[in-house]
Every structure is written in structure tokens, then in C-alpha cells.
Amino acid sequence: MRMYDLIEKKKQGLELSTDEIRFMIDGFTDGSIPDYQMSAMTMAICFQGMSKRETVDLTLAMRDSGDVLDLSAIEGIKVDKHSTGGVGDKTSLALTPIIAALGVPVAKMSGRGLGHTGGTIDKLECFPGFTTEISEETFCKNVNNIKIAIAGQTANLAPADKKLYALRDVTDTVDQMSLIASSIMSKKLASGSDAIVLDVKTGNGAFMKNLEDSRALAKAMVSIGTMAGKKTAAVITDMDQPLGYAVGNSLEVIEAIETLKGGGPEDFKEVVFALGSLMLEFAGRAKNQEEARGLMQQVIDDGSALQKLAEFVSAQGGDASYVFDTDRFPKAKKVTEVKAVKEGFVHRILAEEIGIACMTLGGGRETKDSVIDLSVGIILKKKNGDAVKKGDVLALVYSNDDQKLEPAMDKILHAYEIEDEKPEVGSVIKEFIFE
Ligand code: URA
């Protein structure tokens, strides 16, 4: 078999066989297929697409390129949750302690932020001392003892995806549906949970900008998970504005803690409850959505979800006192107001622009090696549908460097689309996708 012939086949729009896909992924992982051939293939896939069968084969080949975790030492049904990446998306920080407080094991692999989207690991590292670099043994022990552990993706978990993602990132071949679906699902299948709940973002701040493409991505991932023998469902959620009010690492952690105390933004709580109720149903902890929502509210009201967050932070080396005293998180030196220059109603807040503004302030990564400033970020004061007068504060910017402040403020102002008519603002939950 020759990679050259496989590129030609895909260029002609023909389907690759299961063996051909295995050959390609195995060769790319061990280095016998060079980056330039793989780049040509990913570009051909962008133009010609992949069938459902090819997408499943690609996922399984990438899953099998490294370790597949065995979580059988953990009792109970392990349910994983994954988001396709958004701005202000601190969902895992509030959701996972709620689920664990209800006795359902959460054994989760998370990532760091890249580009305009944030990552759970960076947010968790706002707790001094916290580490996601824990051994498999500690990981399983913590889940058995306190029902929750979050680890970083180990080097040998779906290494083919790691290599391929890095290549796609620099060859403009990230936003292809089969490539995204197989990338995410190969890691989820390798990380060993029994069921998977996916948060597929849709809108300006997401990889998939419209509902039709997001639905296709969600369906592809749900069908891959189901075919691989895992209960899988997806919720499509809105990214035509950032989720909640806070964008930036420690600001987002504080907002998640507020939510666990019973406050928090409505749209954020909706996402947490929608994903959480699916997780509880899959784990057999609740019979239906209504029961699941009641249970989630109960552990927020009685403080046990907040207590679980503290227990989890402490078990992974972090200072849990921050959970109960959020004033301890490092503060940016300066807080500046961004004011409206016209009157009207907020129609859309370009989430990607807000994410880039946060990155410009130093709160996000431009390259994998960037060191990030955990204290900077943005608090939105107006969201979609809100009325705005000229001079009203749209957002507060938390910054440490005056040179970075001006460009970030310009981006935030540009992100707000203000029109004369009051818009219809729909729910943050767009659709549920089941097999
Ligand atoms: N997240 C991933 O892990 N892979 C993609 O391709 C896109 C988002």
C-alpha cells in the first residue's frame, strides 16, 4: 500500500477502506508517512469529505494508536463530558462537583486552552498547587474515594490525534466535520468511560458557525460513540455570545463557584443542568430530566456540591481555602470600563472576538508554549437582548499591561453588535441529539 495512492483516491472523491485508514494512521503515528503527505490528505478530506463509515474507522484507528485506559478498577458507571470549545465555558468546573456530590463517578480528561477558547486545566490551576499530572493509580483511587478526578491528556492517549491536530492547526484543516468528530471521539473512547455527554457549541465563537453544521457534527459524534458501545448524547448550545458573564481564567472560576453557591448566570446554569441531567440519567442515578434537575438543585442548596469542589481541589494538591474565599484569587491591577458608543439593543456578542480580546490581555495561549496570566479577563455587563444607552458600560476589562489594554478594548467594542430593534433571544440550549 502507498500513501500516494490513498491521497489520489481521496482526491477523486472515493472512499478509503478500513485497512487503508489503519495503514495511514499507523504510518503517520510511527513517522513512516511524512507530514507533507498527511497534510495533502487532510486537505483532500476537507474538499471531498468522509463517509460515516470512514469517519468511524478514522476514529477507531486514532483511538488504537496509543493507550486505551482501563477504568474497571473504578466502581459504578463512569460518565464523561466534553465540550467542542467555547468562550466563557467554565461548565466542567461547576458540573463535575455536582455530579460527584450525587455519588456518580467523574473520571475526566481535560485539556488546556488554545487560541480564543479556554481550557479546564488552566482554570483549575488558578488554585495554587493544583495539578492534573497525577498517576493512573492516584486517578482511580481519587475517583473511588471522592468520586472525582480530572487529569491532563497523557502523551500516549490517542497520539495520532495529537500529531494530526498539530498538523491541521497549521494547514487550515481544523474545521472539517469528520476530522473534528474523529479527533474528539478518539480521545473520549481512549479515556475509558462508559458513557459520554457532548456539549456541541454553535455560533460565531464555535468551530461550527451554524445550527445545520453543528447538528451534523453532533450526530456524527453521537453515532461514533454509540457504534463503539458507549451511551452517547449531545446538547447543542449557543455560542453567539460568551457563556455567562466572565471570560478569563480566575474570573471564570469565581463565576463557577458563585453558581455552586446557588447564584450564577442563568444561561450558564441552563447548560450545566442540561448536560448534568443527561449524565445522571446515563449513570442510572435519575429516571428522567425532572428528577435529575431536582437532585442537582438539592446538592447546590445543601452546599455539598461546593464542598465536593473543595475536596477535589485538595485531593489534587490545590489550596481549597480559595473555594470559600474567592477574594484570595489573584486580581488584575487595573479595571477599565468599555462604554457603548450608540443606543439600541444587543443583538450578538461576537464570542470569538471576546475570546481573542482575553488572549490579547495575556489570558489565553497564542502558541502551545505561551505562559498565561490567570488574573486578566473580561466581565460582560450587557448580554444579548439587553437595552443599551450611549455611555452605558458594556464590559469591564481586567488587565495588567497598558499596552495590551487598548487593542483588547477595541476588540470588545467591535464584538458588540447593537441594533435599533429588540431581538428575539432564544434559549442557550438549541437541541438535544440522541442516536
Ligand atoms: N477539539 C478537538 O479535540 N479536536 C478538534 O478537531 C476540534 C476541537
XYZ file of C-alpha atoms and ligand atoms in Angstrom:
443
model
C 0.000 0.000 0.000
C 1.264 3.515 -0.815
C 0.120 6.759 0.831
C 0.434 8.433 -2.587
C -2.347 6.187 -3.957
C -4.578 6.884 -0.956
C -4.206 10.639 -1.485
C -5.105 10.183 -5.150
C -8.160 8.091 -4.204
C -9.439 10.712 -1.769
C -8.665 13.497 -4.251
C -11.015 11.706 -6.703
C -13.726 11.638 -4.013
C -13.571 7.859 -3.465
C -13.980 6.091 -0.103
C -10.930 4.760 1.723
C -11.251 1.219 3.076
C -10.874 0.292 6.748
C -7.423 -1.206 6.036
C -6.313 1.873 4.130
C -7.308 4.164 7.007
C -5.437 1.928 9.515
C -2.363 1.923 7.257
C -2.463 5.727 7.024
C -2.886 6.350 10.776
C -0.353 3.706 11.847
C 2.204 5.050 9.350
C 1.615 8.659 10.384
C 1.964 7.764 14.083
C 5.244 5.852 13.631
C 6.649 8.514 11.273
C 6.839 6.365 8.133
C 4.218 8.608 6.497
C 5.592 12.165 6.456
C 3.725 15.324 7.461
C 3.572 16.608 3.875
C 1.649 13.560 2.662
C -0.690 13.682 5.635
C -1.283 17.408 5.012
C -2.260 16.665 1.422
C -4.656 14.005 2.695
C -6.329 16.290 5.271
C -6.816 18.956 2.581
C -8.317 16.340 0.241
C -10.660 15.315 3.087
C -11.654 18.981 3.525
C -12.727 19.133 -0.124
C -14.184 15.632 -0.565
C -15.418 14.761 2.933
C -15.627 11.320 4.502
C -18.495 8.858 4.742
C -19.916 7.825 8.114
C -18.054 4.516 7.859
C -14.759 6.207 7.048
C -15.229 8.628 9.995
C -15.805 5.728 12.392
C -12.750 3.885 11.014
C -10.613 7.004 11.386
C -11.781 7.452 14.998
C -11.056 3.850 15.957
C -7.649 3.868 14.260
C -6.700 7.026 16.212
C -8.097 5.596 19.456
C -5.932 2.499 18.991
C -2.779 4.493 18.157
C -1.908 4.619 21.887
C -3.138 3.524 25.299
C -6.805 2.797 25.879
C -7.418 3.374 29.581
C -8.935 0.631 31.650
C -11.135 2.191 34.330
C -12.596 -1.095 35.508
C -10.965 -0.533 38.921
C -13.445 2.303 39.418
C -16.847 1.237 40.694
C -20.034 2.479 39.036
C -20.952 3.860 35.634
C -18.361 6.449 34.598
C -19.823 9.285 32.535
C -17.548 11.696 30.691
C -18.449 15.152 29.412
C -16.802 17.049 26.600
C -17.292 20.474 25.050
C -16.249 21.288 21.486
C -14.759 24.523 22.837
C -16.216 27.913 23.611
C -15.671 31.298 25.230
C -16.570 31.691 28.900
C -17.159 27.943 29.027
C -16.466 27.060 32.654
C -19.111 24.314 32.635
C -16.900 21.449 33.844
C -15.893 23.421 36.960
C -19.453 23.588 38.236
C -20.881 20.458 36.639
C -18.369 17.820 37.711
C -18.562 18.515 41.502
C -22.379 18.471 41.268
C -22.332 15.046 39.606
C -19.708 13.705 42.029
C -21.674 15.055 45.007
C -24.553 12.863 43.799
C -22.312 9.786 44.042
C -21.721 9.347 40.298
C -18.038 8.800 39.450
C -16.433 11.517 37.322
C -13.173 10.317 35.715
C -12.310 13.067 33.289
C -9.501 14.006 30.915
C -9.318 17.710 30.178
C -7.251 19.996 28.006
C -5.669 23.426 28.079
C -6.975 26.404 26.150
C -5.642 27.213 22.712
C -6.418 30.269 20.597
C -9.615 32.061 21.550
C -11.073 29.164 23.569
C -10.263 28.434 27.211
C -9.398 25.102 28.811
C -10.422 23.453 32.071
C -6.861 22.678 33.191
C -5.781 26.338 33.067
C -8.819 27.293 35.115
C -8.169 24.608 37.718
C -4.580 25.822 38.040
C -5.952 29.083 39.484
C -5.996 27.106 42.753
C -2.353 27.312 43.875
C -0.706 23.888 43.939
C -3.398 22.156 41.876
C -2.058 19.590 39.417
C -3.620 17.422 36.750
C -0.403 15.439 36.359
C -1.414 12.508 38.508
C -0.644 8.817 38.065
C -3.283 6.424 36.773
C -3.271 4.851 40.238
C -3.993 8.161 42.033
C -6.586 8.980 39.393
C -8.507 5.721 40.022
C -8.030 5.957 43.817
C -9.433 9.510 43.917
C -12.448 8.588 41.819
C -13.170 5.610 44.061
C -12.708 7.629 47.274
C -14.223 11.008 46.468
C -15.924 10.296 43.097
C -13.938 12.830 41.116
C -10.563 13.242 39.400
C -9.531 15.337 36.407
C -6.274 14.567 34.618
C -4.461 16.109 31.665
C -4.305 14.080 28.476
C -1.312 11.785 28.796
C 1.205 11.730 25.952
C 0.191 8.275 24.853
C -3.574 8.799 24.728
C -4.548 8.899 21.026
C -1.085 10.129 19.929
C -2.184 10.019 16.269
C -4.757 12.693 17.050
C -2.219 14.802 18.892
C 0.087 14.765 15.865
C -2.722 15.206 13.365
C -4.315 18.081 15.295
C -0.995 19.949 15.350
C -0.733 19.479 11.585
C -4.338 20.580 10.960
C -3.768 23.637 13.117
C -1.087 24.964 10.748
C -2.597 23.790 7.445
C -6.068 25.344 7.896
C -7.749 21.946 8.018
C -9.271 22.099 11.519
C -12.881 22.916 10.686
C -13.834 19.754 8.762
C -16.644 17.801 10.369
C -15.260 14.251 10.092
C -11.840 15.420 11.257
C -13.288 17.211 14.309
C -15.639 14.334 15.190
C -12.906 11.690 14.942
C -10.412 13.855 16.837
C -12.706 14.416 19.811
C -14.185 10.917 19.896
C -10.832 9.107 19.553
C -9.711 10.762 22.817
C -13.039 10.174 24.547
C -13.059 6.492 23.567
C -9.444 6.056 24.674
C -10.131 7.594 28.071
C -12.215 4.664 29.155
C -15.574 5.990 30.420
C -18.832 4.072 29.958
C -20.967 6.946 28.663
C -20.293 10.294 27.007
C -22.241 13.565 27.061
C -21.162 16.133 24.463
C -21.669 19.894 24.508
C -21.547 20.943 20.858
C -21.245 24.702 20.567
C -22.874 26.588 17.720
C -22.442 30.172 16.568
C -19.770 32.742 15.983
C -17.476 31.629 18.820
C -17.637 27.918 17.862
C -15.917 25.808 15.202
C -19.362 25.209 13.715
C -20.925 28.577 12.973
C -24.470 27.493 12.083
C -27.031 25.094 13.528
C -27.042 22.787 10.499
C -23.284 22.118 10.677
C -23.380 21.800 14.475
C -26.205 19.281 14.200
C -24.236 17.264 11.650
C -21.176 17.280 13.940
C -23.265 16.293 16.975
C -24.938 13.457 15.051
C -21.593 12.202 13.765
C -20.110 12.104 17.283
C -23.178 10.500 18.858
C -23.209 7.823 16.195
C -19.457 7.103 16.618
C -19.863 6.773 20.403
C -22.902 4.528 20.061
C -21.189 2.298 17.477
C -18.240 1.959 19.852
C -20.617 0.641 22.516
C -20.883 3.771 24.718
C -24.120 5.504 25.606
C -23.663 8.893 23.917
C -25.783 12.034 23.605
C -25.146 15.643 22.656
C -26.605 19.002 23.553
C -26.180 21.817 21.031
C -25.624 25.072 22.924
C -25.378 28.689 21.840
C -22.047 30.403 21.230
C -23.419 33.573 19.611
C -22.293 35.223 22.824
C -19.915 34.042 25.560
C -21.422 31.730 28.177
C -22.182 33.558 31.436
C -20.601 36.934 32.191
C -16.996 36.048 32.985
C -14.246 35.352 30.429
C -10.719 34.755 31.743
C -9.357 32.077 33.999
C -9.781 33.179 37.632
C -12.849 35.305 36.793
C -14.475 32.164 35.361
C -13.526 30.069 38.382
C -15.174 32.653 40.647
C -18.330 32.571 38.491
C -18.436 28.758 38.679
C -18.070 28.933 42.484
C -20.910 31.505 42.650
C -23.041 29.029 40.702
C -22.237 26.221 43.130
C -23.345 28.596 45.920
C -26.756 28.952 44.248
C -26.138 32.141 42.221
C -24.538 32.387 38.800
C -25.768 33.450 35.356
C -28.982 31.894 34.021
C -27.575 30.768 30.645
C -24.624 29.081 32.363
C -26.895 27.267 34.832
C -29.070 26.082 31.937
C -26.077 24.450 30.236
C -24.888 22.868 33.492
C -28.361 21.449 34.199
C -28.951 20.194 30.632
C -25.634 18.301 30.478
C -25.823 17.167 34.094
C -29.267 15.674 33.801
C -28.140 13.563 30.832
C -25.106 12.407 32.824
C -27.288 11.404 35.774
C -29.713 9.534 33.528
C -26.881 7.656 31.781
C -25.414 6.732 35.158
C -28.798 5.413 36.304
C -28.894 7.966 39.140
C -32.089 9.636 37.873
C -35.086 8.254 35.983
C -35.764 11.404 33.984
C -34.706 15.006 33.422
C -37.065 16.331 36.060
C -35.721 14.071 38.779
C -32.134 14.809 37.699
C -32.669 18.564 37.870
C -34.206 18.240 41.342
C -31.199 16.256 42.573
C -28.751 18.777 41.130
C -30.558 21.682 42.765
C -30.537 19.788 46.069
C -26.717 19.430 46.203
C -26.353 23.117 45.316
C -28.834 24.166 48.016
C -27.330 21.999 50.775
C -23.739 23.068 49.979
C -22.491 19.561 49.218
C -21.538 20.401 45.591
C -19.371 23.301 46.798
C -17.860 21.060 49.461
C -17.123 18.471 46.758
C -15.233 21.067 44.721
C -13.073 21.833 47.767
C -12.457 18.132 48.384
C -11.471 17.614 44.736
C -9.139 20.645 44.647
C -7.444 19.488 47.816
C -7.072 15.865 46.615
C -5.104 17.137 43.602
C -2.777 19.334 45.637
C -4.657 22.640 45.392
C -5.410 25.174 48.121
C -9.115 24.569 48.809
C -9.467 27.665 51.025
C -9.921 29.653 47.782
C -13.243 27.859 47.238
C -14.642 29.524 50.354
C -12.838 32.856 49.993
C -12.712 33.874 46.330
C -11.077 37.234 47.236
C -7.872 35.232 47.519
C -7.622 34.663 43.746
C -5.029 36.994 42.186
C -6.526 40.267 40.956
C -5.515 42.147 37.817
C -4.039 45.592 38.580
C -6.487 47.649 36.615
C -10.228 47.509 35.840
C -11.386 49.601 32.862
C -14.895 50.186 31.525
C -15.814 49.681 27.871
C -18.718 52.028 27.106
C -21.376 51.886 24.388
C -20.974 54.419 21.590
C -24.561 54.054 20.383
C -28.028 53.309 21.691
C -30.115 50.221 20.915
C -30.280 46.525 21.829
C -27.505 43.949 21.920
C -28.125 41.548 19.000
C -24.958 39.498 19.201
C -21.650 39.493 21.061
C -19.013 38.019 18.784
C -17.699 35.406 21.178
C -14.586 34.775 19.131
C -13.641 38.488 19.370
C -14.156 38.413 23.145
C -12.001 35.288 23.363
C -9.295 36.964 21.291
C -9.540 40.097 23.487
C -8.911 37.910 26.541
C -5.976 36.263 24.788
C -4.625 39.731 23.869
C -4.706 40.664 27.563
C -2.494 37.634 28.227
C -5.275 35.313 29.432
C -5.055 32.850 26.533
C -2.459 30.976 24.545
C -1.279 32.110 21.144
C 1.040 29.097 20.902
C 1.164 25.884 22.911
C 4.116 27.232 24.937
C 2.616 30.623 25.877
C 2.581 31.390 29.606
C -0.816 32.753 30.566
C -1.863 35.410 33.061
C -4.602 33.814 35.155
C -5.874 37.100 36.631
C -6.833 39.036 33.466
C -10.137 38.853 31.623
C -13.483 40.432 30.899
C -16.784 40.708 32.748
C -19.681 41.327 30.380
C -22.219 43.794 31.747
C -24.653 43.516 28.824
C -25.773 40.366 27.070
C -27.923 39.595 24.013
C -31.317 41.291 24.144
C -30.288 43.937 26.721
C -31.163 47.568 26.079
C -28.161 49.892 25.874
C -27.870 53.689 26.110
C -24.894 55.614 24.765
C -22.262 55.662 27.522
C -23.570 52.535 29.298
C -20.897 50.122 30.475
C -20.821 47.097 28.148
C -17.952 45.289 29.845
C -15.210 45.568 32.463
C -11.676 44.736 31.402
C -9.237 43.312 33.968
C -5.685 43.996 32.806
C -2.068 44.095 33.960
C -0.406 45.672 30.937
C -1.475 49.034 29.443
C -0.082 48.154 26.034
C -2.370 45.151 25.804
C -5.400 47.039 27.128
C -6.186 49.321 24.137
C -6.301 46.580 21.478
C -8.390 44.389 23.798
C -10.889 47.226 24.399
C -11.211 47.810 20.649
C -11.988 44.154 20.116
C -14.636 44.129 22.851
C -16.352 47.219 21.439
C -16.279 45.669 17.972
C -17.693 42.400 19.370
C -20.930 44.090 20.486
C -23.477 44.225 17.646
C -26.041 46.861 18.683
C -29.153 47.437 16.551
C -32.328 49.551 16.884
C -34.836 46.686 17.154
C -35.143 44.452 20.223
C -34.125 40.919 19.103
C -35.782 37.623 19.981
C -33.321 35.884 22.289
C -33.791 32.117 22.243
C -32.657 29.581 24.811
C -28.956 28.783 25.186
C -29.998 25.148 24.666
C -30.630 24.672 20.964
C -31.197 20.918 20.597
C -30.676 17.510 22.167
C -29.221 14.834 19.885
C -29.661 11.128 20.631
C -28.979 8.164 18.363
N -11.237 19.704 19.696
C -10.515 18.604 19.402
O -10.071 17.894 20.292
N -10.299 18.297 18.104
C -10.786 19.039 17.085
O -10.569 18.700 15.942
C -11.531 20.195 17.392
C -11.758 20.502 18.721
